[in-house]
PDB file of C-alpha atoms in Angstrom:
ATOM      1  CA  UNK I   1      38.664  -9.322 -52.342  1.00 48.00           C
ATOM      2  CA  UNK I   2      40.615 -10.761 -49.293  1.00 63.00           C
ATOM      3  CA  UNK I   3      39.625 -14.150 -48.299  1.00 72.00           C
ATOM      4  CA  UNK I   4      37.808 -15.133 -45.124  1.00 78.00           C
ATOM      5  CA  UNK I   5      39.427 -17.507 -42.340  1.00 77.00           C
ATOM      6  CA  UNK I   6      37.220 -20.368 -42.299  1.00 76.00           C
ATOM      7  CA  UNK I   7      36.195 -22.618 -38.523  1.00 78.00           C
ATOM      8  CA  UNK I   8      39.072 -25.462 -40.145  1.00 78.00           C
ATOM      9  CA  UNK I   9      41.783 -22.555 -40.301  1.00 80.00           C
ATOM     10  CA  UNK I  10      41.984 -21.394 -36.740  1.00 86.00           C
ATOM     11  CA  UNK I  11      42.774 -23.593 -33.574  1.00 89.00           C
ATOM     12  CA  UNK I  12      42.477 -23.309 -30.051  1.00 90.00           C
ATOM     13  CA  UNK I  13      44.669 -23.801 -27.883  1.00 90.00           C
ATOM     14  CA  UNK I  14      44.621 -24.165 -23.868  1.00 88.00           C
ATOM     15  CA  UNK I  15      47.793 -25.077 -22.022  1.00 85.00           C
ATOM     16  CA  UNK I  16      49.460 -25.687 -25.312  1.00 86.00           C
ATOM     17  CA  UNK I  17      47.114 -28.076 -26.696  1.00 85.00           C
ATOM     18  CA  UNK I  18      44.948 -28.153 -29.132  1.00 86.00           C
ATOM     19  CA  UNK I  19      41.756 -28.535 -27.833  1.00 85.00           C
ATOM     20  CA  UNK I  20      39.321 -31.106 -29.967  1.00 83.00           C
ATOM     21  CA  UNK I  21      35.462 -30.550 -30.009  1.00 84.00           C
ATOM     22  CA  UNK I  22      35.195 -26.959 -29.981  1.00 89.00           C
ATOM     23  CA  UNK I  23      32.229 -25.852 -30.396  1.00 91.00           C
ATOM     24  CA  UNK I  24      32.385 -22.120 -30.277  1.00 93.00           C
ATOM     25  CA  UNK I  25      35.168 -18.896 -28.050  1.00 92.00           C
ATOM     26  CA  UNK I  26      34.473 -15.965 -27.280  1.00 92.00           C
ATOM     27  CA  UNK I  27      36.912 -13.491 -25.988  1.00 87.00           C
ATOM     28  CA  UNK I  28      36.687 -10.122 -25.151  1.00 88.00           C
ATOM     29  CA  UNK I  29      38.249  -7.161 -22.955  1.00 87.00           C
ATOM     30  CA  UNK I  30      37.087  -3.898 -22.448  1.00 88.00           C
ATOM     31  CA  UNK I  31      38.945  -0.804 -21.135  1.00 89.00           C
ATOM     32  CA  UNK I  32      37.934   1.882 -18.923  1.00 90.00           C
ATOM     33  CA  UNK I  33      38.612   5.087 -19.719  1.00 93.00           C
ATOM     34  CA  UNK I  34      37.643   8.663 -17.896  1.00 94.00           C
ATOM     35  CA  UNK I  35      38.127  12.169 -19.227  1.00 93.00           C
ATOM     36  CA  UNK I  36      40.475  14.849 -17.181  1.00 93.00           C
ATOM     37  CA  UNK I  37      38.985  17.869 -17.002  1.00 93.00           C
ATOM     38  CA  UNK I  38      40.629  21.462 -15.805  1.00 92.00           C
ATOM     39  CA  UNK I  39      39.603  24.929 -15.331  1.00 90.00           C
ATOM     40  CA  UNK I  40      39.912  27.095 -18.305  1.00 88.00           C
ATOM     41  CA  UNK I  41      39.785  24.290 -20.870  1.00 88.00           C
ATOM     42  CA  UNK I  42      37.734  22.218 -20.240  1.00 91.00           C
ATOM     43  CA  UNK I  43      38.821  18.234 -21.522  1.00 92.00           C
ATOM     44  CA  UNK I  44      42.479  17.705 -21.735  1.00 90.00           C
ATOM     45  CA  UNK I  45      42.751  13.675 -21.989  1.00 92.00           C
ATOM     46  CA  UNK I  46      41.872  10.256 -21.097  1.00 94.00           C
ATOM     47  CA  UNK I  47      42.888   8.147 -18.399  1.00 91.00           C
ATOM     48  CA  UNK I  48      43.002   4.326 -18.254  1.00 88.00           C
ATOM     49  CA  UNK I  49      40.909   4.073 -14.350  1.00 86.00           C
ATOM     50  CA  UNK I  50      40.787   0.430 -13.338  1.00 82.00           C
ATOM     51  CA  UNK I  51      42.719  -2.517 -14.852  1.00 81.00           C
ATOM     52  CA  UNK I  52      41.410  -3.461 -18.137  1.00 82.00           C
ATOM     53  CA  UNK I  53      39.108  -6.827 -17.806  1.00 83.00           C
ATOM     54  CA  UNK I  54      39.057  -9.456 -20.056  1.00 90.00           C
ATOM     55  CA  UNK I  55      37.576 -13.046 -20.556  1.00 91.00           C
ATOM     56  CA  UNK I  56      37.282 -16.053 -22.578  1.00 92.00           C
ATOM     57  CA  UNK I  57      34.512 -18.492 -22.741  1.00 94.00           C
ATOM     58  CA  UNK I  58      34.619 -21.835 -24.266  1.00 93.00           C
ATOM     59  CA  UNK I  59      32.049 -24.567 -25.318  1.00 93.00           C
ATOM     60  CA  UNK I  60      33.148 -28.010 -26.164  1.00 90.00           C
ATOM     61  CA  UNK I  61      32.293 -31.787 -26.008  1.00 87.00           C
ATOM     62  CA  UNK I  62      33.688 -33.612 -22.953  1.00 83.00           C
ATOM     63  CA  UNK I  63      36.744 -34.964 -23.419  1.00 79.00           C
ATOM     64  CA  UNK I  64      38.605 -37.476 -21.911  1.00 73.00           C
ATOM     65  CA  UNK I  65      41.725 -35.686 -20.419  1.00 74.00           C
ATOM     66  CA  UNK I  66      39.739 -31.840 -20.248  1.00 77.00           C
ATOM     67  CA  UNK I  67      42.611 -29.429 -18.850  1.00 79.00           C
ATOM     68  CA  UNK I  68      39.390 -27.121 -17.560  1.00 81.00           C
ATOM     69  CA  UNK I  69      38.119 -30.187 -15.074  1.00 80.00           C
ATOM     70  CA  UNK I  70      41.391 -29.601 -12.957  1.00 78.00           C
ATOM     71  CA  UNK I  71      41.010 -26.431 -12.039  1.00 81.00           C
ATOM     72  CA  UNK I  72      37.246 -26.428  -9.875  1.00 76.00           C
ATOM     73  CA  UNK I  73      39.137 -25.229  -6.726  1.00 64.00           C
ATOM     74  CA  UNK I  74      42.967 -26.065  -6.852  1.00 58.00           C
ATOM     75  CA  UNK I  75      45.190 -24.474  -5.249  1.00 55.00           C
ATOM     76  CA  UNK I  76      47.541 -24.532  -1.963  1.00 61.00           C
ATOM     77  CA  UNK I  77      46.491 -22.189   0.705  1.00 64.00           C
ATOM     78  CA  UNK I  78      43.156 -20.687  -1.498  1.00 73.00           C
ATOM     79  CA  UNK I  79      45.998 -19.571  -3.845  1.00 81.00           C
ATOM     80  CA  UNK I  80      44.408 -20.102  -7.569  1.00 86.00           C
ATOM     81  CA  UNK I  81      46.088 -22.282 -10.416  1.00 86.00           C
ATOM     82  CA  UNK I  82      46.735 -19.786 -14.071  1.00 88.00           C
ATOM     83  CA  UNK I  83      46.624 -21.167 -16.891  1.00 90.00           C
ATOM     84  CA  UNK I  84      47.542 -19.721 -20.809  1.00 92.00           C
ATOM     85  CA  UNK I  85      45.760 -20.317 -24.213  1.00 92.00           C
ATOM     86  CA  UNK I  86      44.309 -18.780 -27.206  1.00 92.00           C
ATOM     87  CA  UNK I  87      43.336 -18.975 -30.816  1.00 91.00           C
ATOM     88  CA  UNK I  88      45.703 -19.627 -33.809  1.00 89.00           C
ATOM     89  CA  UNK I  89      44.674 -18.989 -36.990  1.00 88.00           C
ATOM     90  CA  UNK I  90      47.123 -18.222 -40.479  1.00 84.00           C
ATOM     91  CA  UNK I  91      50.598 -17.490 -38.472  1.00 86.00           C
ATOM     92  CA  UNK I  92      48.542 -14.714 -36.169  1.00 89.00           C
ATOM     93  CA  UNK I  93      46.520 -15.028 -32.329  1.00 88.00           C
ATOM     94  CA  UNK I  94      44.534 -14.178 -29.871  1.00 90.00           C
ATOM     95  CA  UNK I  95      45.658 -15.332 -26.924  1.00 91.00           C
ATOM     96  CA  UNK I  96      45.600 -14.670 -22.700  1.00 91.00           C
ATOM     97  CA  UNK I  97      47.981 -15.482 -20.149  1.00 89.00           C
ATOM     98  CA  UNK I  98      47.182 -16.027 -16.606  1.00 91.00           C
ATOM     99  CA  UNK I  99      43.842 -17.096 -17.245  1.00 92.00           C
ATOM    100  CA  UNK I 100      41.428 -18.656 -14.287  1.00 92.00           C
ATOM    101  CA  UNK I 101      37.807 -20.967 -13.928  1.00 92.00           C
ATOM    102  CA  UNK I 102      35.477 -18.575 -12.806  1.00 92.00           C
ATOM    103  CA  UNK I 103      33.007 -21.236 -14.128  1.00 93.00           C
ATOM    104  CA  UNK I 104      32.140 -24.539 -15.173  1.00 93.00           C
ATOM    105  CA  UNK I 105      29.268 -26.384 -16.547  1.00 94.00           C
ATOM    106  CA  UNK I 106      28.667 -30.217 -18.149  1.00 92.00           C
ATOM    107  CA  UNK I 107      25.171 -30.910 -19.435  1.00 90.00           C
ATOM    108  CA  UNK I 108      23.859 -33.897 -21.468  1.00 86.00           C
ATOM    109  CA  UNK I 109      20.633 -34.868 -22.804  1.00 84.00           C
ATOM    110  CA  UNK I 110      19.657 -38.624 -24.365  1.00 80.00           C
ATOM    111  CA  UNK I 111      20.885 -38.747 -27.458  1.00 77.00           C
ATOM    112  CA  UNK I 112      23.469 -36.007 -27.691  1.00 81.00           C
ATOM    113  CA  UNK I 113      27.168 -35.506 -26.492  1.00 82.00           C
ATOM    114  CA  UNK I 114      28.315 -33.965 -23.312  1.00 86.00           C
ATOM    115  CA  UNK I 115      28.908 -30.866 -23.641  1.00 89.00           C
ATOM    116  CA  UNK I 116      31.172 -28.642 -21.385  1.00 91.00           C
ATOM    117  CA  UNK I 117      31.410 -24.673 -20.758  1.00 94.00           C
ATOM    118  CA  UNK I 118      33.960 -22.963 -19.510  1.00 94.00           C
ATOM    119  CA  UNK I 119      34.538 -18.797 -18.744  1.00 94.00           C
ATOM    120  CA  UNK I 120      37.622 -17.995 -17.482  1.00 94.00           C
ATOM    121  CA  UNK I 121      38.617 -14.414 -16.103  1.00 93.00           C
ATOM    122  CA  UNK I 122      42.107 -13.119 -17.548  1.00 93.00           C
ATOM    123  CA  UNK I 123      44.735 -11.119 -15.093  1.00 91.00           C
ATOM    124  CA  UNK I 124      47.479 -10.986 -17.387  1.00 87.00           C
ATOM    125  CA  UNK I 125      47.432  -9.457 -20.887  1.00 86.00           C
ATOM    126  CA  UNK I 126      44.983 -10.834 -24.184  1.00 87.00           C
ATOM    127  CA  UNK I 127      46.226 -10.392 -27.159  1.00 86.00           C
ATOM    128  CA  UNK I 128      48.585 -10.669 -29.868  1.00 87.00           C
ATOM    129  CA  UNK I 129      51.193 -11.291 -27.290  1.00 84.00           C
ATOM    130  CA  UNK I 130      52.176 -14.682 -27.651  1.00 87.00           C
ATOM    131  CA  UNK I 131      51.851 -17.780 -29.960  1.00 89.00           C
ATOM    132  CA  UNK I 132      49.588 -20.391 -27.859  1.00 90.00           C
ATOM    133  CA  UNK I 133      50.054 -23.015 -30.234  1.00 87.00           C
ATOM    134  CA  UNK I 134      52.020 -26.238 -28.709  1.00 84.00           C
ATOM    135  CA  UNK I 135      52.136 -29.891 -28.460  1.00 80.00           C
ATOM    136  CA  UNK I 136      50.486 -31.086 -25.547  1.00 78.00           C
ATOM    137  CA  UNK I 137      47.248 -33.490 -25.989  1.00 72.00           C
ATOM    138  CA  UNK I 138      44.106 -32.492 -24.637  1.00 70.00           C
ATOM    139  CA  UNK I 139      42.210 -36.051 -25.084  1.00 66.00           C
ATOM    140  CA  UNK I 140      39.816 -37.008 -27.686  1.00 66.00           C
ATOM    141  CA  UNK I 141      36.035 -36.063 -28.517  1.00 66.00           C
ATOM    142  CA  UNK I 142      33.812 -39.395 -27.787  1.00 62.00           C
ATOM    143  CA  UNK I 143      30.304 -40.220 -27.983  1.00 64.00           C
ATOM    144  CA  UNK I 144      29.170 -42.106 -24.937  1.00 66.00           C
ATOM    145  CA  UNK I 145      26.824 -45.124 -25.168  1.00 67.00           C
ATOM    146  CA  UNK I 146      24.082 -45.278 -22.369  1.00 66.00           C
ATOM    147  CA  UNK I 147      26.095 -47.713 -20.470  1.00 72.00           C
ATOM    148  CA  UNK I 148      28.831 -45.066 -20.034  1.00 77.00           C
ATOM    149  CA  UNK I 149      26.445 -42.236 -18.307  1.00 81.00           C
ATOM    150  CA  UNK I 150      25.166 -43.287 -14.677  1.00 84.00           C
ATOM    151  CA  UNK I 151      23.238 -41.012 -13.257  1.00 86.00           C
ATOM    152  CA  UNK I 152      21.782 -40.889  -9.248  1.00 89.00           C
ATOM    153  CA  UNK I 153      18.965 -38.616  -7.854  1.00 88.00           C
ATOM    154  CA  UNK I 154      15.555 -38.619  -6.503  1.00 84.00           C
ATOM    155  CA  UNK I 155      13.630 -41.214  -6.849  1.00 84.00           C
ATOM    156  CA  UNK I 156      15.762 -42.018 -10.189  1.00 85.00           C
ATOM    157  CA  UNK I 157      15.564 -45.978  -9.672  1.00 83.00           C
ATOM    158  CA  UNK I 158      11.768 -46.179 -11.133  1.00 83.00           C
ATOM    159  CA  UNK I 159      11.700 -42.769 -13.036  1.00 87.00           C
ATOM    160  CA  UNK I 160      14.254 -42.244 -16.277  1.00 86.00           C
ATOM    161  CA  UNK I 161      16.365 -39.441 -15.981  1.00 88.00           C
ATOM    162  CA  UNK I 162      16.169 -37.644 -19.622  1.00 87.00           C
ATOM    163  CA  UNK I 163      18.874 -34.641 -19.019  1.00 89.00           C
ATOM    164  CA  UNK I 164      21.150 -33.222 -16.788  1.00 91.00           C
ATOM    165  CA  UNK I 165      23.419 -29.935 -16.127  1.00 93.00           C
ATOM    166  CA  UNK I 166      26.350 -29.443 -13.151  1.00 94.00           C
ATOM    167  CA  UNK I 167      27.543 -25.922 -12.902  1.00 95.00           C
ATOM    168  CA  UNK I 168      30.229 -25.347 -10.727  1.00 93.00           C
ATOM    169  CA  UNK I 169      30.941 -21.008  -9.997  1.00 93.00           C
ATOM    170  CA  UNK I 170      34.177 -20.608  -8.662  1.00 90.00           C
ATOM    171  CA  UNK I 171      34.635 -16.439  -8.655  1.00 90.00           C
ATOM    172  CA  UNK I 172      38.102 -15.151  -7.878  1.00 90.00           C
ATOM    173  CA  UNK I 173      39.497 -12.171  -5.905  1.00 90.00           C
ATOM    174  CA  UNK I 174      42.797 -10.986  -7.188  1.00 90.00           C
ATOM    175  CA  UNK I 175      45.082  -9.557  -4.958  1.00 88.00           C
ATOM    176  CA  UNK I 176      46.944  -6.421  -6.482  1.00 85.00           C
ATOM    177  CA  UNK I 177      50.242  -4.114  -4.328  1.00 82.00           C
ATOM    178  CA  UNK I 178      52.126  -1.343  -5.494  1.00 79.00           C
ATOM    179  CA  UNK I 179      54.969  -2.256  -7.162  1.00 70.00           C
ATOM    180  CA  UNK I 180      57.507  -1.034  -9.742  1.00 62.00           C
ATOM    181  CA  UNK I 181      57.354  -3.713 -11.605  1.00 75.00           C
ATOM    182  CA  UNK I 182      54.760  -5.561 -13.413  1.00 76.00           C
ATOM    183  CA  UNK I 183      52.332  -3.556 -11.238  1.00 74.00           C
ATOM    184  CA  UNK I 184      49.365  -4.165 -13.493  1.00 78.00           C
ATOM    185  CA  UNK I 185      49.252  -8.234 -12.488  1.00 85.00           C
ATOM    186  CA  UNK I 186      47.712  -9.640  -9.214  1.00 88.00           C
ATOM    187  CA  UNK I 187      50.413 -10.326  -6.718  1.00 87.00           C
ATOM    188  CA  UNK I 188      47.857 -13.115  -6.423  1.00 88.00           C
ATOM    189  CA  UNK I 189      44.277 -14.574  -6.894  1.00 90.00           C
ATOM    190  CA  UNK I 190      42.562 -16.101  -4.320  1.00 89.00           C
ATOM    191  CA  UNK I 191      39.789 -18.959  -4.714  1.00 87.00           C
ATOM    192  CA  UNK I 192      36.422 -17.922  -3.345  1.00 87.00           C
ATOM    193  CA  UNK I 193      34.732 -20.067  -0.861  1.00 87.00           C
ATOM    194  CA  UNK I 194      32.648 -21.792  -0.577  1.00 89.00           C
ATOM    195  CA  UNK I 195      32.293 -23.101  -4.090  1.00 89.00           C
ATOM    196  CA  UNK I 196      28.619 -23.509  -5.170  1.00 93.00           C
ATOM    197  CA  UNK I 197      27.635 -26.068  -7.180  1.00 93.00           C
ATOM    198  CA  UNK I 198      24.068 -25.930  -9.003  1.00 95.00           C
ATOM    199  CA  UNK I 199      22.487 -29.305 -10.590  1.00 94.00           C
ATOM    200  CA  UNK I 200      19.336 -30.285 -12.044  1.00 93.00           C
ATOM    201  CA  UNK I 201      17.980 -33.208 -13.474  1.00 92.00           C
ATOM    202  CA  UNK I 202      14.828 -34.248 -16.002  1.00 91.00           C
ATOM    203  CA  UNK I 203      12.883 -37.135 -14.867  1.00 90.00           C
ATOM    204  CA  UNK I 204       9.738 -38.600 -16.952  1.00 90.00           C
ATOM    205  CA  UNK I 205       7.549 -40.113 -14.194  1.00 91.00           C
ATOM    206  CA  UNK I 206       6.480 -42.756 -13.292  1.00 89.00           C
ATOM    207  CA  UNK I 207       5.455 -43.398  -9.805  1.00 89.00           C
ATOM    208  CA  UNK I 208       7.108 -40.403  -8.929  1.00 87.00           C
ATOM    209  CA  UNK I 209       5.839 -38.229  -6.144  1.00 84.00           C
ATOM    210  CA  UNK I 210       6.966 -34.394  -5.396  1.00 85.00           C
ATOM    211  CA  UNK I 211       7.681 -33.985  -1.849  1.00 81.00           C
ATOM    212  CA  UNK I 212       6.130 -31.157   0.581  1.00 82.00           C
ATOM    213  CA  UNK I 213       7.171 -27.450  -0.002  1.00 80.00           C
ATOM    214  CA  UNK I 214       7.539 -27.043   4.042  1.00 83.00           C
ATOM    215  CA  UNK I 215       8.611 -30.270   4.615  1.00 81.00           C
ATOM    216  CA  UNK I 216      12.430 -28.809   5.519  1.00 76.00           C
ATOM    217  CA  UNK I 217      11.100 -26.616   7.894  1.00 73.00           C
ATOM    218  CA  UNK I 218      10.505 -29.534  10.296  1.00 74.00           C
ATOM    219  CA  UNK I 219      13.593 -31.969   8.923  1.00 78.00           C
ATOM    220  CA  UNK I 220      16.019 -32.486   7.755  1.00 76.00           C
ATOM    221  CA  UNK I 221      15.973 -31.589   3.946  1.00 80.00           C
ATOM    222  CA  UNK I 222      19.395 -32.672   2.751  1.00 87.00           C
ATOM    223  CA  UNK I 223      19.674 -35.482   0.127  1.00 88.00           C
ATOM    224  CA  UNK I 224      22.261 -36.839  -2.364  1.00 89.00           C
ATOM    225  CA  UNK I 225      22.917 -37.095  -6.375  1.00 91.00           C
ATOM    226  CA  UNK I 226      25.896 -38.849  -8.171  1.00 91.00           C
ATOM    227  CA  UNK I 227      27.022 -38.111 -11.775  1.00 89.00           C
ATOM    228  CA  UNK I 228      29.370 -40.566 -13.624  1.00 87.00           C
ATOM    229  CA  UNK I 229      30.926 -40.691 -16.566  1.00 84.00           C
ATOM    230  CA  UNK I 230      32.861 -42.968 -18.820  1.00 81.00           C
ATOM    231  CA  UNK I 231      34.141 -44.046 -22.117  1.00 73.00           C
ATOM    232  CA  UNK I 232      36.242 -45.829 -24.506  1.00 69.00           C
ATOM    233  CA  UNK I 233      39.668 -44.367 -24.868  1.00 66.00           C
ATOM    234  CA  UNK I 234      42.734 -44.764 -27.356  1.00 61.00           C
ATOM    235  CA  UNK I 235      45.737 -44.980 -25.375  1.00 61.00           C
ATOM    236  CA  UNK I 236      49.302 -44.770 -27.569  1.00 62.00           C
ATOM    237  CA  UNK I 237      51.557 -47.588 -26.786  1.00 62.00           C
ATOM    238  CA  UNK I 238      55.390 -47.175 -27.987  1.00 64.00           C
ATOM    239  CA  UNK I 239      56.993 -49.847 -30.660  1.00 65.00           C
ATOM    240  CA  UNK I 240      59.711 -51.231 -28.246  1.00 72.00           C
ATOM    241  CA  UNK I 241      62.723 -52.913 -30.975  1.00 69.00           C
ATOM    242  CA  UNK I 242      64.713 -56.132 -29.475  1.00 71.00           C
ATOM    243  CA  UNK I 243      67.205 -53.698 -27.665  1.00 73.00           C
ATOM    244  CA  UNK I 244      64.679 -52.684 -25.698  1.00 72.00           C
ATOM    245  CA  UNK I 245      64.811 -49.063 -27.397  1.00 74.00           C
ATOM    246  CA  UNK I 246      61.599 -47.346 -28.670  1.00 72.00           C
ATOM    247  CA  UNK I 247      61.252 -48.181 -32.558  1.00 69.00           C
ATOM    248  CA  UNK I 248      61.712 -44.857 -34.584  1.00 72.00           C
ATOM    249  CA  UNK I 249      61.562 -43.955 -38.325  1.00 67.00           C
ATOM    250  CA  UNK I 250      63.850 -40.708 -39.519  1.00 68.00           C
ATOM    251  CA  UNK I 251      61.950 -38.525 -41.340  1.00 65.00           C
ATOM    252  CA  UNK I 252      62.892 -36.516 -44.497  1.00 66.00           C
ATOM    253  CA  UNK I 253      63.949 -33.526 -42.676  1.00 66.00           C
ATOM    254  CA  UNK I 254      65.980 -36.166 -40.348  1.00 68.00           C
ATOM    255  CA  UNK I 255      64.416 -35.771 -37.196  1.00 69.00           C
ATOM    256  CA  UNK I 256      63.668 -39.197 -35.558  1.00 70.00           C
ATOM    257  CA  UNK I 257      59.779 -39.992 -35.083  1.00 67.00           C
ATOM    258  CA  UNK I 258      59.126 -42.990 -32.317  1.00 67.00           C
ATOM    259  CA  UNK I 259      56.608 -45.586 -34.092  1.00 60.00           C
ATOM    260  CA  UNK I 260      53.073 -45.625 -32.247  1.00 58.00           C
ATOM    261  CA  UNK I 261      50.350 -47.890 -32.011  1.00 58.00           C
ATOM    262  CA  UNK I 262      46.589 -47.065 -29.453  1.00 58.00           C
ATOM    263  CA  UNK I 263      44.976 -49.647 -27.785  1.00 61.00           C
ATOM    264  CA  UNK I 264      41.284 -49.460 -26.801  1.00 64.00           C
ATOM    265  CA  UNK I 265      40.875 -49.052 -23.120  1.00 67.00           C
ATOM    266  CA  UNK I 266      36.816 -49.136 -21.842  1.00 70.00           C
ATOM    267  CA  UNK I 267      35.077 -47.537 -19.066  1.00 72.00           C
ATOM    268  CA  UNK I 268      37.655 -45.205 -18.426  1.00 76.00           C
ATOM    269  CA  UNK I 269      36.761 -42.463 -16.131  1.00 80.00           C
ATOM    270  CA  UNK I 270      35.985 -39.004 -17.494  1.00 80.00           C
ATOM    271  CA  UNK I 271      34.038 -37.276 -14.746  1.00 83.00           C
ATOM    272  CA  UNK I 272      32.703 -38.363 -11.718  1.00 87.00           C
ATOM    273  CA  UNK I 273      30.967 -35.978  -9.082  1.00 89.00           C
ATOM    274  CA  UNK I 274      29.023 -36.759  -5.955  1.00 89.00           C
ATOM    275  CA  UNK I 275      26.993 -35.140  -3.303  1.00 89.00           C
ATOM    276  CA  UNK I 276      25.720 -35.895   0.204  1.00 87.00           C
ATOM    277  CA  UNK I 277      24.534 -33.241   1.555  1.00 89.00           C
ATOM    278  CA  UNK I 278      22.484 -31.254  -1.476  1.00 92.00           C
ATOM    279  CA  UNK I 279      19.362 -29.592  -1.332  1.00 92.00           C
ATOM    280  CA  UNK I 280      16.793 -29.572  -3.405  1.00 91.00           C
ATOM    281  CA  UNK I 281      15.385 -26.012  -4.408  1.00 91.00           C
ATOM    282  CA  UNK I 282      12.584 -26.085  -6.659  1.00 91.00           C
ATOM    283  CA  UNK I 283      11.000 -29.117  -8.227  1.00 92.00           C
ATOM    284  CA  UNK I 284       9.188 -28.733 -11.983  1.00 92.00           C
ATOM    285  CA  UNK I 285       6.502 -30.556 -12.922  1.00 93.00           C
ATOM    286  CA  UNK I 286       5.774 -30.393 -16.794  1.00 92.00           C
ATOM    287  CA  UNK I 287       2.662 -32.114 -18.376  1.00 92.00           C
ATOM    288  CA  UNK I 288       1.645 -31.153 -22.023  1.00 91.00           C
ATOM    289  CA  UNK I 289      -0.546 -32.553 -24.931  1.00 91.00           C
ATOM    290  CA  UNK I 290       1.974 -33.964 -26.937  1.00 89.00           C
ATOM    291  CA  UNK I 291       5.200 -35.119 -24.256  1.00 88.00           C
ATOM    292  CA  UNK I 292       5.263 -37.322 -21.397  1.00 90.00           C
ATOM    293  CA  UNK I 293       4.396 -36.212 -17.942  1.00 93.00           C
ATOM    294  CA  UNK I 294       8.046 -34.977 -16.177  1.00 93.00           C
ATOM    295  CA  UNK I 295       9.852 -33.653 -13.544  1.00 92.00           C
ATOM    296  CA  UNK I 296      12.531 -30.959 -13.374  1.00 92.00           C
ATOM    297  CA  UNK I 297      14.714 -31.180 -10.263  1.00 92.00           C
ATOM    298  CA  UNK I 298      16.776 -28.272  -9.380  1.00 93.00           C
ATOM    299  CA  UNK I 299      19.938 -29.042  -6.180  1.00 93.00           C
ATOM    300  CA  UNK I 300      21.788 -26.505  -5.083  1.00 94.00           C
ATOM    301  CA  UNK I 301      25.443 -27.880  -2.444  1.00 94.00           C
ATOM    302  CA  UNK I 302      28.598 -26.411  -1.526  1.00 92.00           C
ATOM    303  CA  UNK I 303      32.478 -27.640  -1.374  1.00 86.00           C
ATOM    304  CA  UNK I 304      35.100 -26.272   0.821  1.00 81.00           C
TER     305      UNK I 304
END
């Protein structure tokens, strides 16, 4: 009997780097076929219709250097930013080219680690079509103390905030022509504005107080949350000899390896987000026989 390929045995990699904290990918395309049909036969074939579709979606624990965080809306001229990956596992892949965010979510809860998810929709081919593997670093998994998380919302001065998500949806329109060559890609693939952004955030109360369901119709309704995150990173420093040359060591197979030491570095920025102008949509309040008495608050803004 053929062995199995265990969770240690395969790797993922985005933007040729192997991504740490993985939690779980999913990738998929499907193809859409029709049947031709004629007189006096009846079926003859299938035809491929509409360009195949495929996507990948990724959950992981924040990082400190996330390659996913950089693409919520770049882009010159609405044009959107590709990017490659895919899994690695016993000299074979899986593995996309011109991949793009078409979402992004971080949520966190007391006592656990951020986590972050990520779907991305693929224009260019998934597959066994390339190796993904490389050596680029994608940052380190760490576990943030309560220091590190500060959180703004409502009313969140005199009332803990337990949990909170941020979604970001960033959908795409790609932009196909007829061409001769390579007629299958996008020419291009256009951002989608404006990008909505979703939040929501668990309070336990204590002198808070739910405001008016019609209040907005007679003012302005518009208020603001911040989200802010931080930790302690290891940053590699290079052994520098007298001559002012980085230290290296030659290894048995006689390639030179530079010597490397990490520093701690605290309060480092991972993710920060802010809003001004957000509105809240529905507020949740939650009492039960055996929790405290809370508040779910649900804000919905938008970015250019």
């Amino acid at each position: 009997m053929k062995n199995a390929i265990t969770n240690y045995e395969n790797t993922f990699y985005l933007k040729s780097a192997a991504l740490s904290g993985v939690l779980s990918v999913d990738g998929s395309y499907s193809l859409d076929y029709k049947p031709v049909n004629v007189l006096g036969k009846g079926f003859l074939k299938q035809i491929m219709t509409s360009v195949p579709e495929a996507e990948i979606s990724i959950s992981r624990y924040l990082t400190n250097n996330d390659p996913a965080l950089k693409l919520t809306g770049d882009g010159a001229n609405y044009i959107s930013k590709s990017i490659d990956g895919g899994i690695y596992y016993e000299g074979k892949y899986f593995s996309f080219r011109k991949g793009y965010l078409n979402s992004l979510g971080i949520n966190c809860s007391v006592g656990e680690v951020p986590q972050v998810q990520t779907s991305f929709s693929i224009y260019g081919d998934i597959g066994n079509n390339f190796n993904p593997s490389g050596q680029n670093y994608a940052g380190g998994v760490f576990v943030p103390q309560v220091k590190n998380i500060i959180l703004t919302c409502r009313n969140s001065t005199t009332n803990r905030i337990t949990n909170f998500n941020l979604d970001f949806s960033t959908p795409k329109n790609p932009i196909y022509g007829i061409s001769s060559v390579n007629a299958e890609l996008p020419i291009e693939v256009h951002n989608t504005y404006p990008i909505e952004i979703t939040s929501s955030f668990t309070l336990e109360i204590d002198d808070y107080e739910t405001k008016r369901a019609f209040s907005d119709l007679t003012s302005a309704g518009t208020t603001d949350f911040t989200i802010k995150i931080s930790g302690t990173v290891l940053n590699d420093i290079s052994l520098i000899a007298s001559s002012g040359t980085n230290l290296e060591l030659t290894t048995s197979s006689g390639t030179p390896q530079t010597f490397v030491v990490y520093t701690e570095e605290d309060a480092v920025p991972i993710f920060n987000f802010s809003a001004s102008d957000a509105i809240i949509i529905s507020e949740k309040v939650n009492s039960s026989s055996d929790d405290l008495l809370s508040v779910n608050l649900s804000y919905k803004t938008y970015l250019n």
